[in-house]
Amino acid sequence: MNKWFALYNNILYLHFSEGFYNLPESARNAVSPTQPIKRFLKVVGYSLVRLIGNVFKQVEQPEKLHGKVWLYVVSQNNYDSLKFIEAGFPDAVFVAGQSKNTGKYNAIVNRLSLRKKVLYYYKFLPLYVEFLKRKKESTLRFYDVLFDATGFYEVYLQKLRKYKPAAIVFANDHNPDARAMLLAAKALGIKTAYIQHASISPLFPPLQFDLNLLEGQDALDKYKLCGPIEGKVELIGMPKADAYTPFRNTSKQIRTIGIGCNLMDELSEIEKLLRRLTTDFPTINFILRPHPRDKRNYIAIATISPNISFSDGRTESTFDYLRRIDVQISGNSGIHLEAVLLNVWSIFYNMNPQENLHDYYGFTAHGLVDACVDYEGLSALLQEHLQDKPDVFQRAKYYNATVGTEFDGKSGELALQYLKEFYCWPGLN
């Protein structure tokens, strides 16, 4: 049982950590429903739809998996972060778990069958009891996450033995299924690489990949706080931003403001903010962009003003949205960094006053964004710069190692170079 616990404690490193448990409930709710009945229904639904449903579906295409370089993804954002590898290395294939939602890429990602996952659920109750002994509060709150994670490692171990991938590249280091794949690869001596796909925090697991390609010094400093780093580390910038570097915002006038929100923001606060902004700035256009996982009803907000339009995160990429705005307003969100990289002035404004995450990513502390503690301050700041929007992209240097260098806009080339050198992949060019 100690071995089982050690393995699954590693797989669930982030979500069963004390730091994650102490996050505001809005952050925890994004992973596990707040209401106990919804948590239970999630487990029941997962059992019926996924576990049992997977048994009757054949999804694997062995000829596309055997001996390839796997680009393992758990979301649409992961896919976007790794697609430059597919373009530069034709023997690489995207891979995901059987029912994993990868957004608009669902139909084109190669799938790994999880039908045998049900065979390992005999481990759930013993694991639950063991976690209850050692991490009682997290176990009671996140038992659904443990239930979901059970069996990933065992099934992935079988898949890796069967298909023998040449290497696996990850864009996620903390989701349970991604960590299960990583640990299975390490057990079999399969080479692994990690390409950071979003801003990280010191709550993340220590790096355990053979090659770690991070965006900049900020990520490296935070990972050092997470624990000992395994493998080689290189700073490469943000490959998914390369194509948009030529489109950095050069306007000095503020014509369009974007409001990027996520599940940690309160609908009432978003509505209140937009009512005041559209009243005080009647000539400005506003684009509201909820997070792709945010399925809340925004109809009431849409009727506030004809100057409000929406950006659908499921169909429009973050950078395409950012190209349409001059100013970005968000709470705790990684979109601040992406905005600044496109020279879009980004402002921190808390839209959840009940649960303040206090500069979760450190963007304010390191000068990436300006921050306003109340609406009056925000309104005054915008009014001051309506005809004099600041240039900000140089602020991202600490977060993105290529800003202002010869590799600015060439992060993908740099990443492919490191991958080729480290893994000796002759197919890379």
XYZ file of C-alpha atoms in Angstrom:
429
model
C 0.000 0.000 0.000
C 2.903 2.368 0.631
C 3.956 1.982 -3.010
C 0.424 2.654 -4.213
C 0.199 5.760 -2.061
C 3.622 7.052 -3.134
C 2.705 6.627 -6.802
C -0.708 8.270 -6.589
C 0.499 10.972 -4.235
C 2.923 11.932 -7.014
C 0.191 11.763 -9.654
C -2.067 13.972 -7.514
C 0.752 16.235 -6.336
C -0.933 19.566 -7.074
C -4.547 18.835 -6.250
C -3.813 17.073 -2.960
C -1.294 19.666 -1.775
C -1.957 21.884 1.215
C -1.433 24.947 -0.946
C -4.138 23.937 -3.414
C -6.547 23.071 -0.600
C -6.064 26.571 0.820
C -6.911 28.299 -2.456
C -10.237 30.141 -2.636
C -13.218 27.898 -3.299
C -13.718 29.389 -6.751
C -10.314 27.993 -7.778
C -11.024 24.584 -6.262
C -14.438 24.474 -7.906
C -12.751 24.579 -11.318
C -11.356 21.104 -10.541
C -13.989 19.609 -8.267
C -17.586 20.793 -7.683
C -18.130 22.705 -4.464
C -21.456 21.089 -3.666
C -21.107 17.511 -2.310
C -24.073 16.217 -4.319
C -22.559 17.495 -7.571
C -19.262 15.867 -6.615
C -21.041 12.553 -6.106
C -22.962 12.909 -9.371
C -19.676 13.622 -11.136
C -18.321 10.283 -9.918
C -21.506 8.486 -10.939
C -21.517 10.154 -14.337
C -17.865 9.357 -14.875
C -18.493 5.718 -13.992
C -21.416 5.334 -16.378
C -20.355 7.504 -19.300
C -16.601 7.113 -19.338
C -15.570 3.972 -17.532
C -18.337 1.743 -18.839
C -18.795 3.665 -22.089
C -15.114 3.312 -22.961
C -15.398 -0.469 -22.835
C -17.535 -0.505 -25.969
C -15.477 1.939 -28.046
C -12.495 1.149 -30.234
C -10.484 4.318 -30.684
C -6.851 3.373 -31.244
C -5.064 3.400 -34.569
C -1.891 1.369 -33.847
C -0.149 2.284 -37.095
C -0.197 5.964 -36.077
C 1.150 5.323 -32.589
C 3.918 2.739 -32.822
C 7.449 4.128 -32.541
C 6.392 7.752 -33.001
C 7.233 10.810 -30.969
C 4.101 11.426 -28.928
C 2.887 14.954 -28.276
C 0.724 14.274 -25.248
C -2.051 16.817 -24.700
C -4.860 17.312 -22.210
C -6.496 20.439 -23.658
C -6.891 22.673 -26.685
C -4.260 25.016 -25.232
C -1.822 22.111 -24.962
C -2.316 21.327 -28.639
C -1.708 24.939 -29.633
C 1.489 24.961 -27.571
C 2.955 21.883 -29.272
C 1.751 22.111 -32.864
C 4.983 23.803 -33.952
C 6.726 20.462 -33.287
C 4.379 18.625 -35.641
C 5.161 21.190 -38.328
C 8.912 20.808 -37.825
C 9.036 17.078 -37.254
C 6.727 14.947 -39.421
C 7.146 11.798 -37.297
C 5.436 13.408 -34.289
C 1.778 12.649 -33.491
C -0.692 14.187 -31.072
C -1.954 11.769 -28.434
C -4.616 12.064 -25.726
C -6.667 9.847 -23.460
C -9.829 8.317 -24.907
C -12.378 10.881 -23.712
C -10.122 13.856 -23.033
C -11.619 17.104 -24.297
C -9.165 18.853 -26.619
C -11.672 21.371 -27.925
C -11.648 21.994 -31.662
C -8.961 19.330 -32.066
C -11.059 16.463 -30.674
C -11.443 14.780 -34.053
C -7.782 14.864 -35.078
C -5.939 13.828 -31.906
C -4.883 10.164 -31.742
C -6.589 8.435 -28.837
C -5.415 5.869 -26.304
C -8.104 3.394 -25.297
C -8.989 3.506 -21.617
C -11.363 0.554 -21.660
C -9.070 -1.395 -19.316
C -9.054 1.425 -16.764
C -12.133 -0.114 -15.161
C -10.050 -3.173 -14.230
C -7.999 -1.110 -11.796
C -10.778 0.460 -9.795
C -10.335 -2.185 -7.127
C -7.513 0.126 -6.002
C -9.776 3.096 -5.353
C -11.124 2.165 -1.907
C -7.722 1.123 -0.473
C -6.212 4.323 -1.887
C -9.085 6.376 -0.500
C -8.555 4.946 2.979
C -4.802 5.541 2.798
C -5.193 9.116 1.560
C -7.805 9.672 4.269
C -5.242 8.681 6.902
C -2.554 10.980 5.562
C -4.415 13.847 3.879
C -7.869 13.846 5.382
C -9.094 17.307 4.379
C -7.943 17.067 0.754
C -9.309 13.527 0.427
C -12.760 14.453 1.678
C -12.837 17.492 -0.608
C -11.279 15.934 -3.731
C -12.195 12.244 -3.625
C -13.680 12.658 -7.103
C -10.246 13.690 -8.410
C -8.725 10.554 -6.864
C -11.482 8.450 -8.406
C -10.844 9.957 -11.823
C -7.080 9.408 -11.544
C -7.256 5.753 -10.543
C -6.018 3.434 -13.289
C -4.364 5.972 -15.580
C -0.852 4.891 -14.651
C -1.536 1.184 -15.045
C -3.206 1.566 -18.441
C -0.572 3.967 -19.750
C 2.174 1.589 -18.688
C 0.589 -1.056 -20.910
C 0.192 1.349 -23.820
C 3.823 2.440 -23.663
C 5.021 -1.162 -23.621
C 2.819 -1.902 -26.606
C 3.588 1.114 -28.825
C 7.135 1.968 -27.689
C 7.106 5.697 -28.539
C 10.499 7.180 -29.375
C 9.886 9.967 -26.850
C 6.988 11.878 -25.300
C 6.627 15.662 -25.253
C 4.262 17.184 -22.691
C 2.708 20.616 -22.355
C 1.206 19.863 -18.932
C 3.058 18.758 -15.828
C 0.329 18.697 -13.159
C -2.923 17.122 -14.424
C -3.312 13.578 -13.031
C -3.464 11.885 -16.459
C -0.398 13.765 -17.703
C 1.546 12.896 -14.553
C 0.491 9.257 -14.860
C 1.858 9.220 -18.419
C 5.092 10.869 -17.268
C 5.674 8.393 -14.442
C 4.876 5.423 -16.694
C 7.391 6.711 -19.264
C 10.039 7.156 -16.585
C 9.437 3.609 -15.325
C 10.139 2.283 -18.831
C 13.074 4.555 -19.618
C 11.254 6.446 -22.372
C 12.655 9.945 -22.930
C 10.431 12.847 -21.949
C 10.374 16.573 -22.636
C 8.229 19.359 -21.225
C 7.287 22.600 -22.946
C 5.633 25.110 -20.645
C 2.233 26.050 -22.042
C 0.996 28.601 -19.480
C 2.042 30.594 -16.436
C 2.905 28.428 -13.452
C 2.928 28.792 -9.674
C 5.109 27.445 -6.846
C 2.322 24.942 -6.073
C 3.249 22.871 -9.142
C 5.108 19.540 -8.885
C 8.917 19.545 -9.141
C 10.143 19.079 -12.717
C 10.853 15.413 -13.500
C 11.361 15.503 -17.277
C 14.588 14.745 -19.123
C 14.420 18.075 -20.948
C 12.541 21.103 -19.625
C 11.896 23.962 -22.065
C 10.641 26.912 -20.051
C 9.492 30.315 -21.220
C 11.727 32.458 -19.033
C 13.432 33.185 -15.735
C 10.138 33.570 -13.879
C 9.187 29.957 -14.558
C 12.628 28.684 -13.600
C 12.613 30.662 -10.344
C 9.187 29.280 -9.437
C 10.093 25.690 -10.297
C 13.154 25.982 -8.057
C 10.713 26.730 -5.243
C 8.748 23.592 -6.127
C 11.669 21.275 -5.410
C 14.748 19.676 -7.013
C 14.753 19.889 -10.810
C 15.500 16.738 -12.768
C 16.846 16.944 -16.290
C 18.229 19.746 -18.413
C 16.602 23.192 -18.478
C 16.577 25.671 -21.374
C 14.743 28.996 -21.644
C 13.016 29.332 -25.015
C 10.236 31.903 -24.813
C 6.710 31.067 -25.973
C 6.547 29.176 -29.311
C 2.783 29.593 -29.692
C 3.283 33.381 -29.749
C 5.825 33.353 -32.605
C 3.350 33.844 -35.429
C 1.831 36.860 -33.698
C 5.018 38.820 -32.986
C 4.631 40.846 -36.229
C 1.179 41.918 -35.038
C 2.217 43.643 -31.846
C -0.094 46.543 -31.074
C 1.375 49.868 -32.196
C -1.642 52.092 -31.549
C -1.302 54.908 -29.036
C -5.070 55.346 -28.884
C -7.414 53.105 -26.869
C -10.308 52.060 -29.062
C -11.098 48.530 -27.833
C -10.825 47.025 -24.359
C -10.940 43.303 -23.682
C -12.261 41.764 -20.475
C -10.723 38.321 -19.967
C -12.506 36.382 -17.239
C -12.459 32.873 -15.828
C -14.304 30.675 -13.363
C -12.709 32.451 -10.401
C -14.448 35.709 -11.356
C -17.991 36.453 -10.190
C -20.625 37.113 -12.866
C -22.104 39.928 -10.785
C -18.727 41.672 -10.623
C -18.135 41.258 -14.366
C -21.559 42.730 -15.062
C -20.988 45.603 -12.640
C -17.643 46.404 -14.240
C -19.017 46.448 -17.772
C -22.017 48.585 -16.798
C -19.714 51.225 -15.376
C -17.163 51.054 -18.195
C -19.743 51.313 -20.978
C -21.326 54.285 -19.203
C -18.074 56.125 -18.557
C -16.461 55.304 -21.916
C -19.346 55.312 -24.460
C -17.054 55.520 -27.504
C -14.969 52.479 -26.554
C -15.740 48.976 -27.833
C -15.561 46.112 -25.334
C -14.899 42.426 -26.011
C -15.769 39.956 -23.262
C -13.795 36.718 -23.380
C -14.799 34.001 -20.900
C -12.409 31.104 -20.376
C -13.146 28.153 -22.717
C -14.242 26.054 -19.715
C -16.599 28.749 -18.462
C -20.101 27.671 -19.471
C -22.020 30.192 -17.377
C -24.819 32.247 -18.896
C -23.578 35.627 -20.131
C -26.782 36.638 -21.935
C -27.677 39.333 -19.392
C -24.251 40.910 -19.723
C -24.545 40.904 -23.521
C -27.566 43.203 -23.309
C -25.852 45.888 -21.246
C -24.625 47.838 -24.269
C -24.375 47.487 -28.050
C -20.658 48.212 -27.592
C -20.120 44.771 -26.035
C -19.212 41.748 -28.153
C -17.911 38.292 -27.269
C -14.837 36.238 -28.023
C -15.465 32.482 -27.913
C -12.379 30.837 -26.457
C -13.408 27.501 -27.967
C -13.125 28.797 -31.529
C -10.950 31.922 -31.387
C -7.367 31.588 -30.176
C -6.158 33.827 -27.381
C -3.757 35.685 -29.654
C -6.381 36.281 -32.351
C -8.545 37.832 -29.639
C -5.639 39.935 -28.372
C -4.974 41.267 -31.869
C -8.391 42.919 -31.732
C -7.874 44.910 -28.530
C -5.688 47.699 -27.165
C -6.176 47.084 -23.441
C -6.749 43.832 -21.552
C -8.418 43.774 -18.126
C -8.363 40.576 -16.061
C -8.032 39.240 -12.548
C -5.688 36.330 -11.837
C -5.136 34.956 -15.323
C -2.196 33.929 -17.480
C -3.696 35.974 -20.305
C -1.899 39.032 -18.879
C 1.449 37.709 -20.105
C 0.133 36.849 -23.561
C -1.376 40.329 -23.819
C 1.876 42.074 -22.906
C 3.789 39.973 -25.450
C 1.552 41.540 -28.126
C 2.124 45.005 -26.636
C -1.446 45.091 -25.380
C -1.572 47.084 -22.153
C -2.772 44.682 -19.456
C -4.358 45.769 -16.183
C -5.051 43.627 -13.127
C -8.518 44.194 -11.712
C -10.009 41.799 -9.178
C -13.460 40.539 -10.164
C -13.907 38.351 -7.091
C -13.667 40.599 -4.011
C -14.805 37.772 -1.745
C -11.790 35.619 -2.613
C -8.726 37.648 -3.465
C -5.875 35.493 -4.761
C -3.358 38.280 -4.069
C -1.357 38.383 -7.312
C -1.291 34.580 -7.755
C 1.184 34.655 -10.665
C 3.315 37.533 -9.376
C 2.547 39.675 -12.432
C 2.011 42.824 -10.377
C 5.020 42.285 -8.143
C 7.339 41.974 -11.152
C 5.874 44.925 -13.050
C 4.309 43.014 -15.920
C 0.913 44.631 -15.404
C -0.555 47.692 -13.761
C -3.013 47.041 -10.959
C -6.119 48.885 -9.809
C -7.655 48.192 -6.401
C -11.023 49.755 -7.217
C -13.097 50.987 -10.139
C -12.287 54.646 -9.506
C -8.596 53.904 -9.917
C -9.221 51.872 -13.061
C -11.376 54.565 -14.631
C -8.830 57.282 -13.867
C -5.972 55.189 -15.297
C -7.833 54.513 -18.536
C -8.909 58.150 -18.870
C -5.309 59.276 -18.453
C -4.075 57.051 -21.288
C -6.940 57.160 -23.809
C -4.684 58.908 -26.325
C -1.374 57.673 -24.939
C -1.466 53.896 -24.529
C 1.896 52.754 -23.128
C 4.222 50.343 -24.941
C 4.602 47.363 -22.633
C 6.041 44.309 -24.413
C 9.536 44.852 -22.982
C 8.010 44.280 -19.534
C 7.739 40.574 -20.429
C 11.509 39.943 -20.500
C 11.540 38.278 -17.080
C 8.779 35.932 -18.217
C 9.853 35.363 -21.806
C 13.562 34.840 -22.468
C 13.446 35.742 -26.168
C 11.823 39.184 -25.910
C 14.169 41.756 -27.436
C 16.697 39.134 -28.573
C 17.582 37.674 -31.961
C 15.133 34.833 -31.191
C 12.189 37.157 -30.577
C 9.413 35.504 -32.584
C 11.579 32.414 -33.159
C 10.952 30.452 -29.968
C 9.750 27.437 -31.934
C 12.995 27.296 -33.886
C 14.952 27.459 -30.646
C 12.849 24.694 -29.055
C 13.264 22.401 -32.083
C 16.995 22.980 -31.974
C 17.183 21.917 -28.320
C 14.957 18.895 -28.952
C 17.107 17.801 -31.864
C 20.339 18.174 -29.916
C 19.035 16.451 -26.807
C 17.229 13.524 -28.391
C 19.284 13.245 -31.595
C 16.187 13.319 -33.791
C 17.504 13.440 -37.369
C 14.048 14.229 -38.731
C 14.015 17.671 -37.172
C 14.863 20.545 -39.465
